[in-house]
PDB file of C-alpha atoms in Angstrom:
ATOM      1  CA  UNK A   1      -0.023  -0.025   0.074  1.00 48.00           C
ATOM      2  CA  UNK A   2       2.800   2.371   0.861  1.00 46.00           C
ATOM      3  CA  UNK A   3       4.632   1.546  -2.370  1.00 45.00           C
ATOM      4  CA  UNK A   4       1.544   2.288  -4.424  1.00 51.00           C
ATOM      5  CA  UNK A   5       0.944   5.551  -2.548  1.00 44.00           C
ATOM      6  CA  UNK A   6       4.475   6.801  -3.181  1.00 44.00           C
ATOM      7  CA  UNK A   7       4.245   5.605  -6.792  1.00 45.00           C
ATOM      8  CA  UNK A   8       1.125   7.674  -7.109  1.00 42.00           C
ATOM      9  CA  UNK A   9       2.734  10.628  -5.476  1.00 42.00           C
ATOM     10  CA  UNK A  10       5.655  10.317  -7.924  1.00 44.00           C
ATOM     11  CA  UNK A  11       3.260  10.266 -10.883  1.00 43.00           C
ATOM     12  CA  UNK A  12       1.442  13.313  -9.686  1.00 45.00           C
ATOM     13  CA  UNK A  13       4.814  15.154  -9.179  1.00 47.00           C
ATOM     14  CA  UNK A  14       5.905  14.104 -12.723  1.00 49.00           C
ATOM     15  CA  UNK A  15       2.587  15.409 -14.250  1.00 46.00           C
ATOM     16  CA  UNK A  16       2.913  18.707 -12.291  1.00 53.00           C
ATOM     17  CA  UNK A  17       6.507  19.102 -13.463  1.00 55.00           C
ATOM     18  CA  UNK A  18       5.343  18.462 -17.104  1.00 51.00           C
ATOM     19  CA  UNK A  19       2.511  21.004 -16.757  1.00 55.00           C
ATOM     20  CA  UNK A  20       4.854  23.649 -15.278  1.00 57.00           C
ATOM     21  CA  UNK A  21       7.423  23.185 -18.150  1.00 57.00           C
ATOM     22  CA  UNK A  22       4.675  23.315 -20.840  1.00 54.00           C
ATOM     23  CA  UNK A  23       2.997  26.283 -19.247  1.00 57.00           C
ATOM     24  CA  UNK A  24       6.370  28.110 -19.250  1.00 59.00           C
ATOM     25  CA  UNK A  25       6.921  27.393 -22.928  1.00 54.00           C
ATOM     26  CA  UNK A  26       3.485  28.285 -24.085  1.00 55.00           C
ATOM     27  CA  UNK A  27       3.248  31.428 -21.841  1.00 57.00           C
ATOM     28  CA  UNK A  28       6.390  32.780 -23.580  1.00 60.00           C
ATOM     29  CA  UNK A  29       4.643  32.641 -26.918  1.00 58.00           C
ATOM     30  CA  UNK A  30       1.706  34.563 -25.633  1.00 59.00           C
ATOM     31  CA  UNK A  31       3.807  37.251 -23.873  1.00 58.00           C
ATOM     32  CA  UNK A  32       3.686  39.483 -26.915  1.00 57.00           C
ATOM     33  CA  UNK A  33      -0.189  39.877 -26.594  1.00 63.00           C
ATOM     34  CA  UNK A  34      -0.054  40.476 -22.844  1.00 65.00           C
ATOM     35  CA  UNK A  35       1.543  44.007 -23.166  1.00 63.00           C
ATOM     36  CA  UNK A  36      -1.420  45.202 -25.258  1.00 60.00           C
ATOM     37  CA  UNK A  37      -3.857  43.321 -22.954  1.00 65.00           C
ATOM     38  CA  UNK A  38      -2.458  45.143 -19.866  1.00 67.00           C
ATOM     39  CA  UNK A  39      -2.388  48.563 -21.585  1.00 64.00           C
ATOM     40  CA  UNK A  40      -5.827  48.195 -23.153  1.00 64.00           C
ATOM     41  CA  UNK A  41      -7.560  46.976 -19.995  1.00 67.00           C
ATOM     42  CA  UNK A  42      -5.848  49.672 -17.818  1.00 66.00           C
ATOM     43  CA  UNK A  43      -6.886  52.284 -20.398  1.00 63.00           C
ATOM     44  CA  UNK A  44     -10.419  51.017 -20.609  1.00 62.00           C
ATOM     45  CA  UNK A  45     -10.787  51.029 -16.777  1.00 64.00           C
ATOM     46  CA  UNK A  46      -9.722  54.658 -16.375  1.00 62.00           C
ATOM     47  CA  UNK A  47     -12.173  57.432 -15.835  1.00 61.00           C
ATOM     48  CA  UNK A  48     -13.758  55.811 -12.731  1.00 66.00           C
ATOM     49  CA  UNK A  49     -14.058  57.287  -9.288  1.00 71.00           C
ATOM     50  CA  UNK A  50     -11.115  56.089  -7.111  1.00 68.00           C
ATOM     51  CA  UNK A  51     -13.239  54.093  -4.627  1.00 76.00           C
ATOM     52  CA  UNK A  52     -14.964  52.235  -7.539  1.00 77.00           C
ATOM     53  CA  UNK A  53     -11.856  51.185  -9.446  1.00 79.00           C
ATOM     54  CA  UNK A  54     -11.083  47.922  -7.605  1.00 82.00           C
ATOM     55  CA  UNK A  55     -14.746  46.731  -7.576  1.00 86.00           C
ATOM     56  CA  UNK A  56     -14.995  47.339 -11.316  1.00 85.00           C
ATOM     57  CA  UNK A  57     -11.659  45.542 -11.912  1.00 86.00           C
ATOM     58  CA  UNK A  58     -12.897  42.608  -9.773  1.00 89.00           C
ATOM     59  CA  UNK A  59     -16.078  42.408 -11.901  1.00 89.00           C
ATOM     60  CA  UNK A  60     -14.109  42.345 -15.108  1.00 88.00           C
ATOM     61  CA  UNK A  61     -11.858  39.699 -13.644  1.00 90.00           C
ATOM     62  CA  UNK A  62     -14.802  37.460 -12.922  1.00 92.00           C
ATOM     63  CA  UNK A  63     -16.042  38.042 -16.491  1.00 91.00           C
ATOM     64  CA  UNK A  64     -12.559  37.071 -17.761  1.00 90.00           C
ATOM     65  CA  UNK A  65     -12.702  33.814 -15.804  1.00 92.00           C
ATOM     66  CA  UNK A  66     -16.058  33.002 -17.442  1.00 93.00           C
ATOM     67  CA  UNK A  67     -14.600  33.865 -20.853  1.00 91.00           C
ATOM     68  CA  UNK A  68     -11.798  31.317 -20.155  1.00 91.00           C
ATOM     69  CA  UNK A  69     -14.231  28.744 -18.946  1.00 92.00           C
ATOM     70  CA  UNK A  70     -15.950  29.044 -22.426  1.00 92.00           C
ATOM     71  CA  UNK A  71     -12.787  29.373 -24.539  1.00 90.00           C
ATOM     72  CA  UNK A  72     -10.561  26.633 -23.104  1.00 91.00           C
ATOM     73  CA  UNK A  73     -13.089  23.794 -23.620  1.00 92.00           C
ATOM     74  CA  UNK A  74     -13.957  25.058 -27.080  1.00 91.00           C
ATOM     75  CA  UNK A  75     -10.158  25.223 -28.044  1.00 89.00           C
ATOM     76  CA  UNK A  76      -9.619  21.736 -26.648  1.00 89.00           C
ATOM     77  CA  UNK A  77     -12.590  20.311 -28.649  1.00 90.00           C
ATOM     78  CA  UNK A  78     -11.242  21.960 -31.737  1.00 87.00           C
ATOM     79  CA  UNK A  79      -7.858  20.491 -31.192  1.00 84.00           C
ATOM     80  CA  UNK A  80      -9.412  17.041 -30.598  1.00 84.00           C
ATOM     81  CA  UNK A  81     -11.804  16.931 -33.590  1.00 87.00           C
ATOM     82  CA  UNK A  82     -10.612  19.688 -35.934  1.00 85.00           C
ATOM     83  CA  UNK A  83      -6.866  19.990 -35.414  1.00 83.00           C
ATOM     84  CA  UNK A  84      -6.355  21.364 -38.911  1.00 85.00           C
ATOM     85  CA  UNK A  85      -8.588  24.395 -37.916  1.00 86.00           C
ATOM     86  CA  UNK A  86      -6.153  25.557 -35.261  1.00 83.00           C
ATOM     87  CA  UNK A  87      -3.865  27.026 -37.804  1.00 84.00           C
ATOM     88  CA  UNK A  88      -6.581  29.026 -39.510  1.00 87.00           C
ATOM     89  CA  UNK A  89      -8.013  30.180 -36.196  1.00 85.00           C
ATOM     90  CA  UNK A  90      -4.577  31.356 -35.281  1.00 84.00           C
ATOM     91  CA  UNK A  91      -4.282  33.292 -38.620  1.00 88.00           C
ATOM     92  CA  UNK A  92      -7.650  34.838 -37.971  1.00 88.00           C
ATOM     93  CA  UNK A  93      -6.482  35.910 -34.522  1.00 82.00           C
ATOM     94  CA  UNK A  94      -3.259  37.206 -35.997  1.00 85.00           C
ATOM     95  CA  UNK A  95      -5.239  39.256 -38.509  1.00 90.00           C
ATOM     96  CA  UNK A  96      -7.276  40.716 -35.711  1.00 85.00           C
ATOM     97  CA  UNK A  97      -4.153  41.725 -33.845  1.00 82.00           C
ATOM     98  CA  UNK A  98      -2.737  43.377 -36.921  1.00 89.00           C
ATOM     99  CA  UNK A  99      -6.171  45.148 -37.452  1.00 90.00           C
ATOM    100  CA  UNK A 100      -6.140  46.442 -33.820  1.00 84.00           C
ATOM    101  CA  UNK A 101      -2.563  47.620 -34.178  1.00 86.00           C
ATOM    102  CA  UNK A 102      -3.314  49.458 -37.418  1.00 91.00           C
ATOM    103  CA  UNK A 103      -6.467  50.977 -35.961  1.00 88.00           C
ATOM    104  CA  UNK A 104      -4.414  52.294 -33.036  1.00 84.00           C
ATOM    105  CA  UNK A 105      -1.949  53.945 -35.274  1.00 89.00           C
ATOM    106  CA  UNK A 106      -4.698  55.453 -37.531  1.00 88.00           C
ATOM    107  CA  UNK A 107      -6.502  56.722 -34.495  1.00 84.00           C
ATOM    108  CA  UNK A 108      -3.330  58.401 -33.220  1.00 83.00           C
ATOM    109  CA  UNK A 109      -2.751  60.034 -36.640  1.00 83.00           C
ATOM    110  CA  UNK A 110      -6.464  60.769 -37.352  1.00 80.00           C
ATOM    111  CA  UNK A 111      -8.579  60.899 -34.104  1.00 72.00           C
ATOM    112  CA  UNK A 112     -12.303  60.196 -34.684  1.00 61.00           C
ATOM    113  CA  UNK A 113     -15.351  60.648 -32.531  1.00 54.00           C
ATOM    114  CA  UNK A 114     -15.034  57.436 -30.574  1.00 54.00           C
ATOM    115  CA  UNK A 115     -11.533  58.359 -29.401  1.00 51.00           C
ATOM    116  CA  UNK A 116     -12.747  61.920 -28.429  1.00 53.00           C
ATOM    117  CA  UNK A 117     -15.580  60.257 -26.505  1.00 52.00           C
ATOM    118  CA  UNK A 118     -13.136  58.120 -24.591  1.00 53.00           C
ATOM    119  CA  UNK A 119     -11.121  61.206 -23.643  1.00 52.00           C
ATOM    120  CA  UNK A 120     -14.167  62.787 -22.210  1.00 53.00           C
ATOM    121  CA  UNK A 121     -15.181  59.732 -20.092  1.00 51.00           C
ATOM    122  CA  UNK A 122     -13.288  60.941 -17.005  1.00 51.00           C
ATOM    123  CA  UNK A 123     -15.312  64.206 -16.998  1.00 51.00           C
ATOM    124  CA  UNK A 124     -18.533  62.170 -17.514  1.00 51.00           C
ATOM    125  CA  UNK A 125     -17.722  59.822 -14.564  1.00 50.00           C
ATOM    126  CA  UNK A 126     -17.263  62.852 -12.238  1.00 51.00           C
ATOM    127  CA  UNK A 127     -20.321  64.742 -13.250  1.00 51.00           C
ATOM    128  CA  UNK A 128     -23.080  64.770 -10.620  1.00 51.00           C
ATOM    129  CA  UNK A 129     -25.997  64.250 -12.953  1.00 50.00           C
ATOM    130  CA  UNK A 130     -24.658  61.081 -14.558  1.00 54.00           C
ATOM    131  CA  UNK A 131     -25.990  57.534 -13.908  1.00 59.00           C
ATOM    132  CA  UNK A 132     -22.712  56.017 -12.462  1.00 66.00           C
ATOM    133  CA  UNK A 133     -24.180  52.535 -12.239  1.00 71.00           C
ATOM    134  CA  UNK A 134     -25.018  52.570 -16.013  1.00 76.00           C
ATOM    135  CA  UNK A 135     -21.597  54.124 -16.657  1.00 74.00           C
ATOM    136  CA  UNK A 136     -19.782  51.360 -14.707  1.00 78.00           C
ATOM    137  CA  UNK A 137     -21.861  48.656 -16.428  1.00 82.00           C
ATOM    138  CA  UNK A 138     -20.922  50.100 -19.794  1.00 79.00           C
ATOM    139  CA  UNK A 139     -17.228  50.029 -18.747  1.00 78.00           C
ATOM    140  CA  UNK A 140     -17.385  46.460 -17.459  1.00 83.00           C
ATOM    141  CA  UNK A 141     -19.294  45.213 -20.507  1.00 84.00           C
ATOM    142  CA  UNK A 142     -16.830  46.755 -22.889  1.00 77.00           C
ATOM    143  CA  UNK A 143     -13.820  45.474 -20.968  1.00 80.00           C
ATOM    144  CA  UNK A 144     -15.246  41.895 -20.786  1.00 85.00           C
ATOM    145  CA  UNK A 145     -15.898  41.971 -24.555  1.00 81.00           C
ATOM    146  CA  UNK A 146     -12.312  43.051 -25.235  1.00 75.00           C
ATOM    147  CA  UNK A 147     -11.046  40.426 -22.790  1.00 81.00           C
ATOM    148  CA  UNK A 148     -12.972  37.706 -24.746  1.00 84.00           C
ATOM    149  CA  UNK A 149     -11.251  38.623 -28.041  1.00 77.00           C
ATOM    150  CA  UNK A 150      -7.779  38.848 -26.575  1.00 78.00           C
ATOM    151  CA  UNK A 151      -8.228  35.813 -24.410  1.00 83.00           C
ATOM    152  CA  UNK A 152      -9.268  33.747 -27.523  1.00 83.00           C
ATOM    153  CA  UNK A 153      -6.093  34.784 -29.213  1.00 78.00           C
ATOM    154  CA  UNK A 154      -3.960  33.906 -26.212  1.00 82.00           C
ATOM    155  CA  UNK A 155      -5.701  30.535 -25.753  1.00 85.00           C
ATOM    156  CA  UNK A 156      -5.316  29.615 -29.489  1.00 83.00           C
ATOM    157  CA  UNK A 157      -1.531  30.640 -29.376  1.00 81.00           C
ATOM    158  CA  UNK A 158      -0.968  28.595 -26.240  1.00 81.00           C
ATOM    159  CA  UNK A 159      -2.878  25.654 -27.622  1.00 82.00           C
ATOM    160  CA  UNK A 160      -0.904  25.770 -30.915  1.00 80.00           C
ATOM    161  CA  UNK A 161       2.370  25.481 -28.922  1.00 77.00           C
ATOM    162  CA  UNK A 162       1.051  22.582 -26.842  1.00 79.00           C
ATOM    163  CA  UNK A 163       0.040  20.694 -29.988  1.00 79.00           C
ATOM    164  CA  UNK A 164       3.720  20.629 -30.909  1.00 77.00           C
ATOM    165  CA  UNK A 165       4.372  18.144 -28.093  1.00 77.00           C
ATOM    166  CA  UNK A 166       3.112  14.584 -27.824  1.00 78.00           C
ATOM    167  CA  UNK A 167       0.924  14.959 -24.800  1.00 71.00           C
ATOM    168  CA  UNK A 168      -1.812  13.047 -23.161  1.00 76.00           C
ATOM    169  CA  UNK A 169      -5.238  14.792 -23.135  1.00 81.00           C
ATOM    170  CA  UNK A 170      -5.094  15.190 -19.395  1.00 80.00           C
ATOM    171  CA  UNK A 171      -1.776  17.114 -19.463  1.00 79.00           C
ATOM    172  CA  UNK A 172      -2.923  19.224 -22.424  1.00 81.00           C
ATOM    173  CA  UNK A 173      -6.149  20.159 -20.533  1.00 84.00           C
ATOM    174  CA  UNK A 174      -4.116  20.895 -17.298  1.00 83.00           C
ATOM    175  CA  UNK A 175      -1.518  22.965 -19.069  1.00 82.00           C
ATOM    176  CA  UNK A 176      -4.031  25.102 -21.055  1.00 84.00           C
ATOM    177  CA  UNK A 177      -6.146  25.615 -17.872  1.00 86.00           C
ATOM    178  CA  UNK A 178      -3.141  26.658 -15.874  1.00 85.00           C
ATOM    179  CA  UNK A 179      -2.037  29.111 -18.678  1.00 84.00           C
ATOM    180  CA  UNK A 180      -5.570  30.650 -18.786  1.00 85.00           C
ATOM    181  CA  UNK A 181      -5.687  31.124 -15.009  1.00 87.00           C
ATOM    182  CA  UNK A 182      -2.132  32.514 -14.749  1.00 84.00           C
ATOM    183  CA  UNK A 183      -2.789  35.000 -17.445  1.00 84.00           C
ATOM    184  CA  UNK A 184      -6.051  36.202 -15.859  1.00 87.00           C
ATOM    185  CA  UNK A 185      -4.333  36.715 -12.487  1.00 88.00           C
ATOM    186  CA  UNK A 186      -1.342  38.450 -14.063  1.00 84.00           C
ATOM    187  CA  UNK A 187      -3.221  40.760 -16.230  1.00 84.00           C
ATOM    188  CA  UNK A 188      -5.847  41.950 -13.849  1.00 86.00           C
ATOM    189  CA  UNK A 189      -3.481  41.935 -10.853  1.00 87.00           C
ATOM    190  CA  UNK A 190      -1.146  44.172 -12.772  1.00 84.00           C
ATOM    191  CA  UNK A 191      -4.140  46.383 -14.021  1.00 83.00           C
ATOM    192  CA  UNK A 192      -5.208  46.864 -10.418  1.00 84.00           C
ATOM    193  CA  UNK A 193      -1.625  47.926  -9.415  1.00 84.00           C
ATOM    194  CA  UNK A 194      -1.360  50.283 -12.484  1.00 81.00           C
ATOM    195  CA  UNK A 195      -4.792  51.857 -11.842  1.00 79.00           C
ATOM    196  CA  UNK A 196      -4.200  52.456  -8.104  1.00 82.00           C
ATOM    197  CA  UNK A 197      -0.588  53.518  -8.432  1.00 84.00           C
ATOM    198  CA  UNK A 198      -1.316  57.229  -8.885  1.00 80.00           C
ATOM    199  CA  UNK A 199      -3.848  57.130  -5.956  1.00 82.00           C
ATOM    200  CA  UNK A 200      -1.207  55.699  -3.737  1.00 84.00           C
ATOM    201  CA  UNK A 201       1.264  58.339  -4.947  1.00 86.00           C
ATOM    202  CA  UNK A 202      -1.242  61.158  -4.367  1.00 83.00           C
ATOM    203  CA  UNK A 203      -2.072  59.871  -0.861  1.00 84.00           C
ATOM    204  CA  UNK A 204       1.587  59.582   0.196  1.00 86.00           C
ATOM    205  CA  UNK A 205       2.465  63.013  -1.331  1.00 86.00           C
ATOM    206  CA  UNK A 206      -0.397  64.677   0.672  1.00 83.00           C
ATOM    207  CA  UNK A 207      -0.118  62.809   3.938  1.00 83.00           C
ATOM    208  CA  UNK A 208       3.636  62.357   4.395  1.00 82.00           C
ATOM    209  CA  UNK A 209       6.925  64.135   4.145  1.00 82.00           C
ATOM    210  CA  UNK A 210      10.381  62.945   3.385  1.00 82.00           C
ATOM    211  CA  UNK A 211      10.879  59.516   1.819  1.00 84.00           C
ATOM    212  CA  UNK A 212       7.209  58.611   1.312  1.00 83.00           C
ATOM    213  CA  UNK A 213       6.534  62.100  -0.193  1.00 84.00           C
ATOM    214  CA  UNK A 214       9.397  61.590  -2.635  1.00 87.00           C
ATOM    215  CA  UNK A 215       8.120  58.097  -3.562  1.00 88.00           C
ATOM    216  CA  UNK A 216       4.590  59.482  -3.935  1.00 87.00           C
ATOM    217  CA  UNK A 217       5.833  62.127  -6.343  1.00 88.00           C
ATOM    218  CA  UNK A 218       7.771  59.422  -8.142  1.00 89.00           C
ATOM    219  CA  UNK A 219       4.713  57.244  -8.571  1.00 86.00           C
ATOM    220  CA  UNK A 220       2.692  60.143  -9.901  1.00 85.00           C
ATOM    221  CA  UNK A 221       5.402  60.784 -12.479  1.00 89.00           C
ATOM    222  CA  UNK A 222       5.951  57.104 -13.306  1.00 87.00           C
ATOM    223  CA  UNK A 223       2.384  55.823 -13.563  1.00 81.00           C
ATOM    224  CA  UNK A 224       1.211  57.637 -16.800  1.00 80.00           C
ATOM    225  CA  UNK A 225       4.489  57.045 -18.443  1.00 84.00           C
ATOM    226  CA  UNK A 226       4.381  53.320 -17.703  1.00 80.00           C
ATOM    227  CA  UNK A 227       0.879  53.163 -19.141  1.00 75.00           C
ATOM    228  CA  UNK A 228       1.973  54.910 -22.290  1.00 79.00           C
ATOM    229  CA  UNK A 229       5.036  52.725 -22.621  1.00 80.00           C
ATOM    230  CA  UNK A 230       2.875  49.585 -22.222  1.00 74.00           C
ATOM    231  CA  UNK A 231       0.565  50.983 -24.957  1.00 74.00           C
ATOM    232  CA  UNK A 232       3.473  51.527 -27.389  1.00 80.00           C
ATOM    233  CA  UNK A 233       4.980  48.086 -26.600  1.00 77.00           C
ATOM    234  CA  UNK A 234       1.624  46.465 -26.887  1.00 73.00           C
ATOM    235  CA  UNK A 235       0.912  48.062 -30.222  1.00 79.00           C
ATOM    236  CA  UNK A 236       4.361  46.981 -31.554  1.00 83.00           C
ATOM    237  CA  UNK A 237       3.768  43.456 -30.225  1.00 79.00           C
ATOM    238  CA  UNK A 238       0.517  43.322 -32.136  1.00 79.00           C
ATOM    239  CA  UNK A 239       2.352  43.697 -35.418  1.00 87.00           C
ATOM    240  CA  UNK A 240       5.174  41.451 -34.382  1.00 85.00           C
ATOM    241  CA  UNK A 241       3.054  38.612 -33.118  1.00 81.00           C
ATOM    242  CA  UNK A 242       0.247  38.975 -35.702  1.00 85.00           C
ATOM    243  CA  UNK A 243       2.719  39.332 -38.559  1.00 89.00           C
ATOM    244  CA  UNK A 244       4.753  36.351 -37.344  1.00 85.00           C
ATOM    245  CA  UNK A 245       1.605  34.115 -37.236  1.00 85.00           C
ATOM    246  CA  UNK A 246       0.982  34.952 -40.903  1.00 91.00           C
ATOM    247  CA  UNK A 247       4.585  34.432 -41.856  1.00 90.00           C
ATOM    248  CA  UNK A 248       4.469  30.974 -40.271  1.00 85.00           C
ATOM    249  CA  UNK A 249       1.094  30.271 -41.911  1.00 86.00           C
ATOM    250  CA  UNK A 250       2.113  31.276 -45.458  1.00 88.00           C
ATOM    251  CA  UNK A 251       5.049  29.076 -46.422  1.00 86.00           C
ATOM    252  CA  UNK A 252       6.244  31.170 -49.355  1.00 88.00           C
ATOM    253  CA  UNK A 253       6.669  34.224 -47.056  1.00 87.00           C
ATOM    254  CA  UNK A 254       8.246  32.110 -44.418  1.00 85.00           C
ATOM    255  CA  UNK A 255      10.757  30.683 -46.865  1.00 86.00           C
ATOM    256  CA  UNK A 256      11.541  34.193 -48.337  1.00 86.00           C
ATOM    257  CA  UNK A 257      12.294  35.672 -44.872  1.00 84.00           C
ATOM    258  CA  UNK A 258      14.294  32.535 -43.869  1.00 83.00           C
ATOM    259  CA  UNK A 259      16.305  33.103 -47.106  1.00 83.00           C
ATOM    260  CA  UNK A 260      17.051  36.758 -46.180  1.00 83.00           C
ATOM    261  CA  UNK A 261      18.291  35.779 -42.703  1.00 81.00           C
ATOM    262  CA  UNK A 262      20.136  32.621 -43.625  1.00 79.00           C
ATOM    263  CA  UNK A 263      23.512  34.210 -43.565  1.00 80.00           C
ATOM    264  CA  UNK A 264      22.789  36.674 -40.743  1.00 78.00           C
ATOM    265  CA  UNK A 265      23.517  35.911 -37.217  1.00 77.00           C
ATOM    266  CA  UNK A 266      22.839  37.300 -33.722  1.00 79.00           C
ATOM    267  CA  UNK A 267      20.970  40.629 -33.269  1.00 82.00           C
ATOM    268  CA  UNK A 268      21.128  41.399 -36.963  1.00 83.00           C
ATOM    269  CA  UNK A 269      19.370  38.215 -37.981  1.00 82.00           C
ATOM    270  CA  UNK A 270      16.746  38.686 -35.265  1.00 82.00           C
ATOM    271  CA  UNK A 271      16.166  42.326 -36.327  1.00 87.00           C
ATOM    272  CA  UNK A 272      15.728  41.544 -40.031  1.00 86.00           C
ATOM    273  CA  UNK A 273      13.351  38.613 -39.173  1.00 87.00           C
ATOM    274  CA  UNK A 274      11.424  40.927 -36.742  1.00 87.00           C
ATOM    275  CA  UNK A 275      11.150  43.682 -39.358  1.00 90.00           C
ATOM    276  CA  UNK A 276       9.843  41.086 -41.832  1.00 90.00           C
ATOM    277  CA  UNK A 277       7.154  40.080 -39.282  1.00 90.00           C
ATOM    278  CA  UNK A 278       6.226  43.688 -38.759  1.00 91.00           C
ATOM    279  CA  UNK A 279       6.119  44.433 -42.542  1.00 93.00           C
ATOM    280  CA  UNK A 280       3.727  41.512 -43.056  1.00 93.00           C
ATOM    281  CA  UNK A 281       1.745  42.628 -39.992  1.00 93.00           C
ATOM    282  CA  UNK A 282       1.337  46.147 -41.346  1.00 94.00           C
ATOM    283  CA  UNK A 283       0.120  44.788 -44.732  1.00 95.00           C
ATOM    284  CA  UNK A 284      -2.316  42.363 -43.083  1.00 94.00           C
ATOM    285  CA  UNK A 285      -3.553  45.150 -40.801  1.00 94.00           C
ATOM    286  CA  UNK A 286      -4.182  47.571 -43.710  1.00 94.00           C
ATOM    287  CA  UNK A 287      -6.064  44.950 -45.595  1.00 95.00           C
ATOM    288  CA  UNK A 288      -8.149  44.045 -42.535  1.00 93.00           C
ATOM    289  CA  UNK A 289      -8.921  47.720 -42.006  1.00 93.00           C
ATOM    290  CA  UNK A 290      -9.967  48.141 -45.632  1.00 93.00           C
ATOM    291  CA  UNK A 291     -12.372  45.238 -45.314  1.00 92.00           C
ATOM    292  CA  UNK A 292     -13.672  45.575 -41.752  1.00 89.00           C
ATOM    293  CA  UNK A 293     -14.144  49.410 -41.502  1.00 86.00           C
ATOM    294  CA  UNK A 294     -16.877  49.695 -44.155  1.00 88.00           C
ATOM    295  CA  UNK A 295     -18.666  46.677 -42.632  1.00 87.00           C
ATOM    296  CA  UNK A 296     -18.512  48.305 -39.161  1.00 83.00           C
ATOM    297  CA  UNK A 297     -19.863  51.639 -40.544  1.00 83.00           C
ATOM    298  CA  UNK A 298     -22.723  49.750 -42.272  1.00 85.00           C
ATOM    299  CA  UNK A 299     -23.591  47.907 -39.126  1.00 85.00           C
ATOM    300  CA  UNK A 300     -23.661  51.190 -37.050  1.00 80.00           C
ATOM    301  CA  UNK A 301     -25.935  52.828 -39.638  1.00 82.00           C
ATOM    302  CA  UNK A 302     -28.313  49.873 -39.420  1.00 81.00           C
ATOM    303  CA  UNK A 303     -28.349  50.062 -35.752  1.00 77.00           C
ATOM    304  CA  UNK A 304     -28.936  53.896 -35.768  1.00 72.00           C
ATOM    305  CA  UNK A 305     -31.753  53.266 -38.291  1.00 72.00           C
ATOM    306  CA  UNK A 306     -33.342  50.626 -36.181  1.00 64.00           C
ATOM    307  CA  UNK A 307     -33.141  52.835 -33.062  1.00 61.00           C
ATOM    308  CA  UNK A 308     -34.848  55.756 -35.036  1.00 65.00           C
ATOM    309  CA  UNK A 309     -37.602  53.554 -36.220  1.00 64.00           C
ATOM    310  CA  UNK A 310     -38.277  52.422 -32.660  1.00 59.00           C
TER     311      UNK A 310
END
């Protein structure tokens, strides 16, 4: 009995070790999406009253967990019954990343009404005659919807990495589940820290002197710059990750870039390969914008027309 118990314990330890190793490998591949996920969620959850920030983040976190509970089983079923579809789902997700990156750059160069509306949300949240419950629900709903799209991309990228290994179904399920949980905790834990950082800095600056006052001033200086840096890095990651997915998916492009970098080594080879990914990402993003933007405008007109008729 004792022997069988220790044998079982050894099997469990071995499985946990495998899951930890696979989680580390797959999480590295999803890291490029996380910068944008962090920046986008932190940006979407600004404009709230300080005392409501953490409750709203907690509500979005619970919504994110529900998203993962839907996405992980769907991804595993797809891998089990339609493994060939993973590649195309990955390319669709890559195209979406490139589309989002292109949209961000275009919005920066040519701000439109949606962007101006976001910039006024902080004023709206602090107005006395605004329904703050409805405002928070809108924030939460939008953040959960964005989380679903980014989580789908992260889950598919992680699954694609796991499919490269000869794994039992149990280990694949455990690994993907751990990845989904870790990413949720990492993203929204970090978002909570980012969102509250300036509040902590302001409190220390007003209440204390000396070291804490200096740290408070430092946090107030650092918080907006960190958010801006995350946004820039996240946007770049969209083109790099999305473009690389398309490079890997289209063999003729993959072979062309491999030929360019065949005789290059070290940083130069990596730089040329990354620039190739970015170039492909930009082209895919522009094509996606050209296709999706007219469809979005048409859908908005139809909704506006329906609302007017009602």
